[in-house]
XYZ file of C-alpha atoms in Angstrom:
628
model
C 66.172 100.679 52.036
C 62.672 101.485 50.544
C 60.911 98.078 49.523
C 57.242 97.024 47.485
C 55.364 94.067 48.800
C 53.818 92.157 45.994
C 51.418 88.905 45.932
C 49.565 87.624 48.879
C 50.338 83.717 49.071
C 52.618 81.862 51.095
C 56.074 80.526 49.911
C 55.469 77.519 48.057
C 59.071 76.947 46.168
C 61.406 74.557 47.445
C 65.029 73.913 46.342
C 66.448 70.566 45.830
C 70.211 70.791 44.376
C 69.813 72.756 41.487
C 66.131 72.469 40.476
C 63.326 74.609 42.022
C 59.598 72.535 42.619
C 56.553 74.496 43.339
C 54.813 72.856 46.092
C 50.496 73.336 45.157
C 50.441 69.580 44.731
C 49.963 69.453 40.840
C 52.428 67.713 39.121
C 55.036 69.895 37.165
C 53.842 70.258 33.515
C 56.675 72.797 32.398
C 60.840 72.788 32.674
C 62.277 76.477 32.809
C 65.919 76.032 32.378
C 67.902 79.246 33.375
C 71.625 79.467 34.155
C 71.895 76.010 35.021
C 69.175 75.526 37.671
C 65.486 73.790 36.578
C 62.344 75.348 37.567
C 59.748 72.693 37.834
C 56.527 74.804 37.192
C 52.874 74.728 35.603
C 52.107 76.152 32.030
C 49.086 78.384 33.384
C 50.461 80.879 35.707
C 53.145 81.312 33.182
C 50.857 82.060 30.234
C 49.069 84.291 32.102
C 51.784 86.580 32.986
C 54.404 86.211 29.867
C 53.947 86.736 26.352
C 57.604 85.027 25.365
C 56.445 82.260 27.794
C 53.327 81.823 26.068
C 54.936 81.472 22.712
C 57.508 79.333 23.680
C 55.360 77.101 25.542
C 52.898 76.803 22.179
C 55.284 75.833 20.133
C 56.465 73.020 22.519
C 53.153 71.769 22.954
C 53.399 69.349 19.921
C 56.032 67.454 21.130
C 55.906 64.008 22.727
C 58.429 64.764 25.196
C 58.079 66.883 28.559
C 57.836 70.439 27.785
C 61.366 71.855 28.571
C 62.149 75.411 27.781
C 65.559 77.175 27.829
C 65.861 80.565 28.734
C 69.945 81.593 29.008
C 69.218 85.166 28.153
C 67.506 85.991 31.269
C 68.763 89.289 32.545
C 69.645 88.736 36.109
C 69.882 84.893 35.737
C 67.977 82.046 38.072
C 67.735 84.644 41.317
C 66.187 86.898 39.178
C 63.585 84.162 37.521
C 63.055 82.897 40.794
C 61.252 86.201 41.655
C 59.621 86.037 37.882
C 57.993 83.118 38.720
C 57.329 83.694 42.480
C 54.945 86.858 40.792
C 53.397 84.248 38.356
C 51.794 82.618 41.272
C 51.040 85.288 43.220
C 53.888 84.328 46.460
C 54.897 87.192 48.439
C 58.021 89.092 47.030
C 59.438 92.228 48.017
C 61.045 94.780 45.235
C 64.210 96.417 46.708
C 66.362 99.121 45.127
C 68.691 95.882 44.821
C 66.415 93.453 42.803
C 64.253 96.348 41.279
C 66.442 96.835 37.570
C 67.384 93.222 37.311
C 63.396 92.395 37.753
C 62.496 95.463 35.429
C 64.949 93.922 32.392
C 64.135 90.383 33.010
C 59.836 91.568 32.829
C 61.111 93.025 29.634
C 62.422 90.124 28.126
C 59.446 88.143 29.382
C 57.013 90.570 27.575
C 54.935 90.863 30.981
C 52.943 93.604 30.039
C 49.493 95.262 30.526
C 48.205 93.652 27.387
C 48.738 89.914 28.679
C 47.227 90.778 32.365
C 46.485 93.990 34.063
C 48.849 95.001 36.960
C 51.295 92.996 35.101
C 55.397 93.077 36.566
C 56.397 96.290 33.970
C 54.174 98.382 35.216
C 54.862 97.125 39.169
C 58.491 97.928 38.779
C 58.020 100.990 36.776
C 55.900 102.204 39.599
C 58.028 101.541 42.305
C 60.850 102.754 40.197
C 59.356 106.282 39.513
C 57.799 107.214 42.897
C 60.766 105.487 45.773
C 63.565 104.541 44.028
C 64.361 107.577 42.113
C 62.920 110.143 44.840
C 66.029 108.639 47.258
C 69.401 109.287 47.021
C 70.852 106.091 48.643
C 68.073 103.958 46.537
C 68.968 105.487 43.313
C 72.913 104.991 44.179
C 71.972 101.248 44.432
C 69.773 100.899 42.131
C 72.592 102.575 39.597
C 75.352 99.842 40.823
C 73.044 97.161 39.920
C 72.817 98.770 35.797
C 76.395 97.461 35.629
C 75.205 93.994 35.601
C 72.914 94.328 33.030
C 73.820 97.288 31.072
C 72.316 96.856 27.667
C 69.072 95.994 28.921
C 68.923 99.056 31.175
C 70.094 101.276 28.575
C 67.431 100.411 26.627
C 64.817 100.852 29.211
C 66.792 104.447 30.504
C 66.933 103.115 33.788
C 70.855 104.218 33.428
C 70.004 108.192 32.410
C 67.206 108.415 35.179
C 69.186 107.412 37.710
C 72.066 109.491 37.030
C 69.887 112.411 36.119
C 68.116 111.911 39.620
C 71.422 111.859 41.156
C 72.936 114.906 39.604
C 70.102 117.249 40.297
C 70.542 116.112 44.249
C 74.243 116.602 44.001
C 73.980 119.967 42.013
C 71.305 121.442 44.761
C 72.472 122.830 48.219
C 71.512 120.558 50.792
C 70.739 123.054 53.173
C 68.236 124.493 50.933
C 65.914 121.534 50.462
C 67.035 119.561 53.384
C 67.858 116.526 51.723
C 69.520 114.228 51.636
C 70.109 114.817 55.731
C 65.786 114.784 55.905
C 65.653 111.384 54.444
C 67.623 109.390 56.617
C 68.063 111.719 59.393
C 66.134 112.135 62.751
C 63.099 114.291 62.760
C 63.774 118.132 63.164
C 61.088 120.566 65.423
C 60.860 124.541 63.609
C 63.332 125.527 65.494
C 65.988 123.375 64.333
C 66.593 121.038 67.295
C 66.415 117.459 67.042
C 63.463 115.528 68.220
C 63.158 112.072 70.139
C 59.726 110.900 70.727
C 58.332 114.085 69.495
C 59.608 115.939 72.722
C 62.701 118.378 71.767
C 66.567 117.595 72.645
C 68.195 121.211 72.175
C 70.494 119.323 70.337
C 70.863 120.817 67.086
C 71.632 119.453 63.187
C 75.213 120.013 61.633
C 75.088 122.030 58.414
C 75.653 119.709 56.079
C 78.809 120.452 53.361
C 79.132 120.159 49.574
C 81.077 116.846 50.211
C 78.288 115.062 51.602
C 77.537 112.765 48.284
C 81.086 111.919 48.162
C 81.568 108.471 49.412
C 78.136 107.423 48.030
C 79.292 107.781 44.256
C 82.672 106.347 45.115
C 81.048 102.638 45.215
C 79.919 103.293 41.078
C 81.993 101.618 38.593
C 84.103 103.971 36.731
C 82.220 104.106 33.191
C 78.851 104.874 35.720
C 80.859 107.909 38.139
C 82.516 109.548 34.937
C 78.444 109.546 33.435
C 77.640 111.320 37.042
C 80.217 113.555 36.494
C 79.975 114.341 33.098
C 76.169 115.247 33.823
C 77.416 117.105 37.052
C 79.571 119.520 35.067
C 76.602 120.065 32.173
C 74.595 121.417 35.058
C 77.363 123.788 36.314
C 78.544 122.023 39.533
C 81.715 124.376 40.713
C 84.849 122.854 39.726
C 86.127 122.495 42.749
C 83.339 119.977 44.414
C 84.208 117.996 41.113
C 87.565 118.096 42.381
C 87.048 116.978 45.676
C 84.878 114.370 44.180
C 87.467 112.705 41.953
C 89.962 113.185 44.668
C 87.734 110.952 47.446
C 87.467 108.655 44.457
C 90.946 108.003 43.312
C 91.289 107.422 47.446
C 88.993 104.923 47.487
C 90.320 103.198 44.809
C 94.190 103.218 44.672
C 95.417 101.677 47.501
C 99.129 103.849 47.139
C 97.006 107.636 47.358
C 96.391 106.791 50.730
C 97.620 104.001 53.065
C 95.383 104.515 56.181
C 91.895 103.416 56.412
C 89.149 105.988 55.403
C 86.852 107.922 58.202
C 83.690 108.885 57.119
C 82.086 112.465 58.483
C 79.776 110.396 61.068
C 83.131 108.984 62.630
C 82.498 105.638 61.347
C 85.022 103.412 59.743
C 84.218 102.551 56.124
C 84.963 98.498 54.940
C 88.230 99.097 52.658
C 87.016 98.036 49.087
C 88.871 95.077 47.412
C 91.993 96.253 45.652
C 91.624 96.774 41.958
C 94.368 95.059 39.611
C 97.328 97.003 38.273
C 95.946 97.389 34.867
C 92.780 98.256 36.483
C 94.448 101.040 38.499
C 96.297 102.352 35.777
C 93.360 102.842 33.479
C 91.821 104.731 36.642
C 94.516 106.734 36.923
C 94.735 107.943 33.243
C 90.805 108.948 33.587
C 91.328 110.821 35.995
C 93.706 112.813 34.555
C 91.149 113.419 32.064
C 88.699 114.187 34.748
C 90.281 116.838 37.066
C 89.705 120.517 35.860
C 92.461 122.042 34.249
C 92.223 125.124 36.870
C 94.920 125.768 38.723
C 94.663 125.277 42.398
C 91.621 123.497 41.952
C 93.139 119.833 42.431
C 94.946 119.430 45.102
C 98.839 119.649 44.619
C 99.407 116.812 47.258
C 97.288 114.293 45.487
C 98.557 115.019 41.600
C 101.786 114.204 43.427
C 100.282 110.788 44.474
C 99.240 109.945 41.356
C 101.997 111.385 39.492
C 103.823 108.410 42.040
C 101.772 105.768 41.305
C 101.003 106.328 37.431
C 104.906 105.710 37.455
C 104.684 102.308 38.766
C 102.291 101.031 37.418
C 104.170 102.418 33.891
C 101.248 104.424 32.507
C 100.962 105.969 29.315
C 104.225 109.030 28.592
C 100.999 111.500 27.793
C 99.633 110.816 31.381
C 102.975 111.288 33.130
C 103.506 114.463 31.144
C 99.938 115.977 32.228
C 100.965 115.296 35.502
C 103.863 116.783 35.292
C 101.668 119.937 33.774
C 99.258 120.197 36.330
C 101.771 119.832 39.169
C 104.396 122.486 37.591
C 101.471 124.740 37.482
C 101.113 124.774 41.184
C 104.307 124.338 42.037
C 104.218 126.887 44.669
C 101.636 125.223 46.510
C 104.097 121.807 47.084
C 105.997 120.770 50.250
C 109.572 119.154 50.328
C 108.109 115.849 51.109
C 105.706 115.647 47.739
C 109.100 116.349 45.806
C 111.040 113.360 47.176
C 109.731 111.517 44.374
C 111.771 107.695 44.568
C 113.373 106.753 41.223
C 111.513 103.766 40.232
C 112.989 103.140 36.799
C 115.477 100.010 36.541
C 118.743 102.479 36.004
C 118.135 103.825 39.603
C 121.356 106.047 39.038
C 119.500 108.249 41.765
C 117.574 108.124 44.879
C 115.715 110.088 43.466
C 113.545 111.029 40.681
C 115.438 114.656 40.206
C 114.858 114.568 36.402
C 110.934 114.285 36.785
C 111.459 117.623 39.139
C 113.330 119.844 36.827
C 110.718 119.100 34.372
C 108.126 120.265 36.419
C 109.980 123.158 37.678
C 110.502 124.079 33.993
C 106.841 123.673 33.543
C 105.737 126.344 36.185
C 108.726 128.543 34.814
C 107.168 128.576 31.525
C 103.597 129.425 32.784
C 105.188 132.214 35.538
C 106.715 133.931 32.106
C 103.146 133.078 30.165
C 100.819 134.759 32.901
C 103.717 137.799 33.190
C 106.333 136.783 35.506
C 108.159 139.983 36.729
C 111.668 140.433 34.983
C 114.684 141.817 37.075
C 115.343 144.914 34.487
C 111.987 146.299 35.734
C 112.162 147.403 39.039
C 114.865 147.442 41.564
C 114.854 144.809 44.310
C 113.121 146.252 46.960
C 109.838 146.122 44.504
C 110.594 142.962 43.709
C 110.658 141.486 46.408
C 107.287 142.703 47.039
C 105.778 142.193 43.839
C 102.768 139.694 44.496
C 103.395 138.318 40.941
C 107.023 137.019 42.500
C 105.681 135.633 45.466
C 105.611 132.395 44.327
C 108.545 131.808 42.408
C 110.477 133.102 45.596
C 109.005 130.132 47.523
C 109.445 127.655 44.695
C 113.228 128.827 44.865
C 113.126 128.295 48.347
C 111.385 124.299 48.016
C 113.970 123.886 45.482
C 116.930 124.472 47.782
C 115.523 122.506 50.257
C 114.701 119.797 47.663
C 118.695 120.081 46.864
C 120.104 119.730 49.903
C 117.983 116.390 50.418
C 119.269 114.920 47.220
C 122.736 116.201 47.770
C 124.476 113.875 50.161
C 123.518 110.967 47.533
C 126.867 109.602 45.565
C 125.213 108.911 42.601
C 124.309 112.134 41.563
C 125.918 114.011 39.045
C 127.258 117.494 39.129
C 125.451 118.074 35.776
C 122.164 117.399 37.317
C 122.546 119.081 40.722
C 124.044 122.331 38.919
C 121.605 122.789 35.906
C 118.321 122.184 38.534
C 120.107 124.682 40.686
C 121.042 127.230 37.916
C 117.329 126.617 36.562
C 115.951 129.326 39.377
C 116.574 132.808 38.328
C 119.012 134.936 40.280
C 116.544 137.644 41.030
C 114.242 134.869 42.419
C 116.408 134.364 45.550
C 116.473 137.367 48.371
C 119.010 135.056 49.867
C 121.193 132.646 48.519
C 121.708 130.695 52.175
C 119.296 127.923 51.032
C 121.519 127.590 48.024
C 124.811 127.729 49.868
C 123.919 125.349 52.359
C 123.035 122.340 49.646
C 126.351 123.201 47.781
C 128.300 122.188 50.905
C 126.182 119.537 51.966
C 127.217 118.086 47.937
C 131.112 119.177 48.454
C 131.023 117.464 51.924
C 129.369 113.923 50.144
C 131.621 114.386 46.584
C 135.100 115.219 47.745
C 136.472 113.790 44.719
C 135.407 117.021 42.619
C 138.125 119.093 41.314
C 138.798 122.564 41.854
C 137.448 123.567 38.734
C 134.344 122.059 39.785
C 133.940 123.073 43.390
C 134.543 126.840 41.739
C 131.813 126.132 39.010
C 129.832 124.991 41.487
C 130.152 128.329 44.154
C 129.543 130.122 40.989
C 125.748 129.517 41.403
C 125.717 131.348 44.354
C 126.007 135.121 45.094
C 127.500 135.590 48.023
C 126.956 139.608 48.125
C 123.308 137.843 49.050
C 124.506 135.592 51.935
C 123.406 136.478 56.099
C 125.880 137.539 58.122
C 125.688 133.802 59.935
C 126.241 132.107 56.244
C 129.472 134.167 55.687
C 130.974 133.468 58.998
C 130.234 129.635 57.712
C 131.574 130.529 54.882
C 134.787 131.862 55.746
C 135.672 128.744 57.610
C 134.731 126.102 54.831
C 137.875 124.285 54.346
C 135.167 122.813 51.533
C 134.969 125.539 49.685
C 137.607 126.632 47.247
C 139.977 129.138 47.930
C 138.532 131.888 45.602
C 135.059 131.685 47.107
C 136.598 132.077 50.508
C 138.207 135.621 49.135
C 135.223 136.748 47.433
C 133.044 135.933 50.659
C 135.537 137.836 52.837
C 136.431 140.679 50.089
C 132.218 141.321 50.078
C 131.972 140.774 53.839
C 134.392 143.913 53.952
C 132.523 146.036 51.254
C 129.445 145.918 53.426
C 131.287 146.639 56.593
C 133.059 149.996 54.919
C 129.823 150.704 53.666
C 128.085 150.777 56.693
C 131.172 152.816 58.524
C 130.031 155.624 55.796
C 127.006 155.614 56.307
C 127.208 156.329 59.951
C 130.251 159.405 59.284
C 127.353 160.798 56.669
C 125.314 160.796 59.765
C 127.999 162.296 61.831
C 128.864 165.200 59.458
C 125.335 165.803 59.018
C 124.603 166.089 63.110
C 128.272 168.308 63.050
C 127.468 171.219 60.707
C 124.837 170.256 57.687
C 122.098 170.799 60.028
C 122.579 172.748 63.483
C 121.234 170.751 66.300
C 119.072 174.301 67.214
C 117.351 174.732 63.869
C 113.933 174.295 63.437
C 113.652 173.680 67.435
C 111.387 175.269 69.342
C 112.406 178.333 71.570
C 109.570 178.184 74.153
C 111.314 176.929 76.857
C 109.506 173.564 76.712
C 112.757 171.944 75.844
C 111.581 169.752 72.430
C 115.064 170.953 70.512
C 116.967 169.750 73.463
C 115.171 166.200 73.941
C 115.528 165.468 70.147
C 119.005 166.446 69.835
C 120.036 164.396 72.819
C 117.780 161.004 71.936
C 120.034 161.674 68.439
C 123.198 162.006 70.140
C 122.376 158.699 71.932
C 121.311 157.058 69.524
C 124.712 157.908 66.921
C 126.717 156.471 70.296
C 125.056 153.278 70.618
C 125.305 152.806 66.742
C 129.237 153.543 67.095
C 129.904 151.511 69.661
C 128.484 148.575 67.781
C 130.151 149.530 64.845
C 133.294 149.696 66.920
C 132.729 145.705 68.361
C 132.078 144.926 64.768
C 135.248 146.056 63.457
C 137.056 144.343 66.194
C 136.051 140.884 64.933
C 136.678 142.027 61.590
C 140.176 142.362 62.504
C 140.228 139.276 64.334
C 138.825 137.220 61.551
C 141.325 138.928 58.615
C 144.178 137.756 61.276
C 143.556 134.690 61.384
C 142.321 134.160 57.822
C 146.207 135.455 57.027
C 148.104 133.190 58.717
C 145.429 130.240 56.990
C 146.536 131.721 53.929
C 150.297 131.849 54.654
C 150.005 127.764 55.689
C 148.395 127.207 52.273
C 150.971 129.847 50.446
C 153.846 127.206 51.654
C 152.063 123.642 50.189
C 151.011 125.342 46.843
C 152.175 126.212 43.485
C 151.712 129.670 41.793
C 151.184 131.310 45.143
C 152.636 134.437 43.886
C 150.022 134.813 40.609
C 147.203 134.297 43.367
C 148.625 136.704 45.167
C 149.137 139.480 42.462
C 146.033 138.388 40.704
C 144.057 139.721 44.036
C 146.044 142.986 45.205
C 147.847 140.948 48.144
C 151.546 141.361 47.085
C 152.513 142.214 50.163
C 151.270 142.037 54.266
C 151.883 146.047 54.660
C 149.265 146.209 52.430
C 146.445 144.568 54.667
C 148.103 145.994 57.465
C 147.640 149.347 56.179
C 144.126 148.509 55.076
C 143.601 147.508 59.023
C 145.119 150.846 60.131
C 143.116 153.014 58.094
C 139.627 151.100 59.229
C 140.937 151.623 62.675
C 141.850 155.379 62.046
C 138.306 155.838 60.228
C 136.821 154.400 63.431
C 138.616 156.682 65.899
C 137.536 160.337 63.383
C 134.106 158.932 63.747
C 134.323 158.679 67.773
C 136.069 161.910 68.012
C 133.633 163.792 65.979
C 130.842 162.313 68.132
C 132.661 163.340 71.204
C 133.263 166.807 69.728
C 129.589 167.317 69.296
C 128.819 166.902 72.947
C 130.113 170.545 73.714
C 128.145 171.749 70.961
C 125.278 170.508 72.489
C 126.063 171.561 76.207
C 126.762 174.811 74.758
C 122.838 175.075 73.333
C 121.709 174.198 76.626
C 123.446 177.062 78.671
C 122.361 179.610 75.890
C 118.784 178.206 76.494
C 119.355 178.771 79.843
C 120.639 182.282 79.620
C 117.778 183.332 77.334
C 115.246 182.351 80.265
């Protein structure tokens, strides 16, 4: 820290309790009281320096009594009198970035100026102001902090404005354009970049200093002095985002909840943790803040709004805060993990674990500003596109975090179906490629609520589509004893559809390789044998498609078998069987079994039509052969 020697004498002040003597061996003639402590000084050195002094002194000059003289306005109080008066005399003092405003006010109030002696304490702080204090980053900092103290004083004097001004333009300039403030405190640098010891050259070089590197320094101001910094910051055109980062480091520093571990600083040392502010303290921090941090999305970072958005709830700040919050975060929704959603309930009904009404608001939130900025609607292209669409790419992941987010609330008791179906229904359909996220947190609720009714559990399953469940989710499905019995049919009936679906699309292929397009078409005659290669890679390829299709089937038939006879044990323990029954084509068992046959018959037309296009082929080659 940059200092200013002043006065040439030795130290000739002593303490005794709380009184101050000056030691020249002249009795004391004058009483300065200040803050409780007695300065025991002459009238002459005083008069010669102070104009209030000098007043106050004349007037008290009549009177019989010692001259005693109060002085409880003092800015800076006895410490900073004690340097007053140390100047008076002419004892060695040293002006810091510490003492330097305190000193500056209190020379105010004293009316030490040039008209009572030349060289007078104004214009000594003034100059050491102007030319160290404000040309240094860390000395300006300091010298800021100390304002708090005495604030109107240094308002007056625009000690307050210069200091932040001298701040901002540091903070608003690239540091690796002006080489500050890395030059100032920093080890000396050769041309070429490398550091130097002793003016002999290292080959170690400098880091590149970041737009973060003013960060921690500001985080020591008091909050009415860092929103002035930042309010000046912004009128300069500082990018959002450092402003950001800024209020973020901030908020860290200062609310013990954001962030639990102790802070690292960029040179790897570990920075003293600052006494914890009080509760009402923190919760006017946190509600300037929110005023603070740019409206842009992405900007702020989503896992920080969430810690405030936490902490602003217990410490029960203002509705308007908690909705902003809520704002920002549903803006950015898709930027959130599953852990920044588990959001405790911290309200004295605690009918939850957790907080799941505060996340349906947000997710309404970014649902409203998806459809504001032109959120794609289903009716406009056809899935494929969709899917695609960058404009959906994030709702698809916030319907993914949102089935993960209910399946962790789902196994509690306490939630009610209400809840966990309108948060669930809140996603669109076309939002979800897959609907396995979705099924999975339905059964993990079913398997902690068994006392739902079946009209529940089915008005529950009706969230979910299950033409849009994997292959792994229906075999699940189809052995849920959870689930209720019309899901299991629909899950089976649609498992089917996609199975006979798939059969015609490889017989299309079939009839196509059989007569729709000869295999010797378009081939090449030259002998080099192209028509034959690509008609055999085909036929291989149409075989190792059947055969799967064939092992497929197979399990099909397996899984209807058994799925029967499940069916047949819950025909016997329920009532109405026979309107299920008739309600979904299975009057009778022929009919499945025919349904069976006829798969299997498909599947044994498709294999013989392969196998009856193997002569075809071997036929092609021996006219190729023939033709040579």
């Amino acid at each position: 820290m940059a200092c200013m020697k002043l006065g040439a004498k030795a130290d000739a002040f002593r303490r005794q309790g709380q009184a101050w003597f000056c030691t020249t061996g002249l009795p004391s003639d004058v009483t300065i009281e200040v803050g409780g402590i007695s300065f025991h000084l002459h009238k002459f050195p005083l008069l010669s320096r102070s104009g209030l002094l000098e007043k106050l002194i004349g007037e008290k000059s009549d009177e019989e009594e010692g001259c005693i003289i109060k002085l409880p306005d003092v800015p800076g109080g006895a410490k900073t009198f004690e340097l007053v008066a140390k100047f008076c005399y002419g004892v060695k003092l040293e002006l810091t970035a510490s003492n330097v405003v305190y000193v500056r006010c209190a020379a105010e109030h004293l009316q030490m100026t040039e008209e009572i002696a030349e060289g007078n304490l104004i214009a000594q702080t003034e100059t050491f102001l102007n030319q160290v204090v404000l040309r240094s980053w860390k000395d300006s900092v300091k010298a800021l902090q100390t304002c708090d103290d005495v604030l109107p004083q240094a308002e007056d004097l625009h000690i307050v404005k210069r200091c932040i001004d001298c701040l901002a333009i540091k903070a608003c300039t690239d540091p690796n354009l002006l080489g500050w403030p890395m030059r100032e405190h920093g080890p000396m640098q050769s041309p070429g970049g490398s550091v130097l010891w002793n003016g002999i050259s290292t080959g170690a070089r400098l880091r590149n200093s970041s737009s973060d590197w003013w960060y921690e320094d500001v985080s020591s101001l008091s909050l009415p002095m860092y929103k002035r910094l930042i309010s000046v910051m912004e009128s300069r055109g500082i990018r959002e985002e450092i402003v950001a980062g800024s209020l973020t480091f901030y908020a860290k520093s200062r609310l013990p909840g954001l962030n639990r571990r102790q802070s690292i600083s960029k040179a790897g040392i570990r920075i003293e943790p600052k006494a914890a502010p009080s509760e009402e303290e923190q919760k006017h921090l946190i509600e300037e803040l929110d005023r603070l941090l740019p409206l842009q999305k992405g900007v702020t970072s989503t896992k920080l709004l969430f810690g405030l958005l936490r902490t602003a709830m217990i410490l029960q700040a203002s509705p308007c805060c908690l909705l902003n919050l809520e704002r920002r975060i549903g803006m950015q929704l898709d930027q959130a993990t599953l852990e920044d959603l588990l959001i405790p309930n911290f309200y004295n009904s605690m009918e939850t674990l957790y907080n799941v009404d505060c996340i349906h608001r947000i997710l309404e939130h970014f649902l409203a500003m998806d459809q504001m900025t032109g959120g794609v609607s289903p009716g406009l292209a056809d899935d494929e596109q969709l899917l695609g669409s960058p404009s959906l790419t994030p709702i698809t992941m916030v319907a993914k975090l949102i089935d993960g987010y209910l399946a962790e609330v789902a196994p509690d008791v306490n939630l009610k179906l209400p809840k966990f179906h309108s948060l669930a229904a809140a996603i669109p359909e076309f939002a979800r490629p897959l609907d396995d996220g979705l099924y999975r947190a339905i059964d993990i609720y079913l398997k902690a609520h068994p006392w739902l009714t079946e009209s529940e559990r089915e008005e529950l399953c009706r969230l979910m589509d299950c033409q849009k469940l994997s292959l792994e989710a229906c075999t699940h499905a189809a052995q849920n004893e959870r689930l209720p019995l019309r899901a299991v049919v629909q899950v089976l009936f649609f498992e089917q559809l996609r199975l006979r679906t798939s059969i015609a699309g490889c017989l299309l292929v079939s009839d196509n390789l059989d007569g729709s397009r000869p295999l010797g078409s378009g081939l090449p005659l030259s002998g080099e044998g192209g028509g034959w290669a690509s008609a055999v890679r085909e036929n291989q390829v149409l075989k190792v498609g059947m055969d799967s299709m064939r092992m497929r089937v197979s399990d099909l038939e397996k899984e209807c078998s058994s799925m029967r006879e499940e069916i047949e044990k819950l025909a016997l323990g329920r009532k109405g069987w026979s309107t299920f029954r008739r309600k979904f084509g299975l009057d009778s068992k022929s009919q499945m079994r025919s349904a069976q046959e006829g798969s299997i018959s498909n599947e044994k037309n498709t294999v013989e039509k392969v196998d009856k296009s193997q002569p075809k082929v071997t036929k092609h080659t021996k006219q190729l052969s023939l033709d040579e």
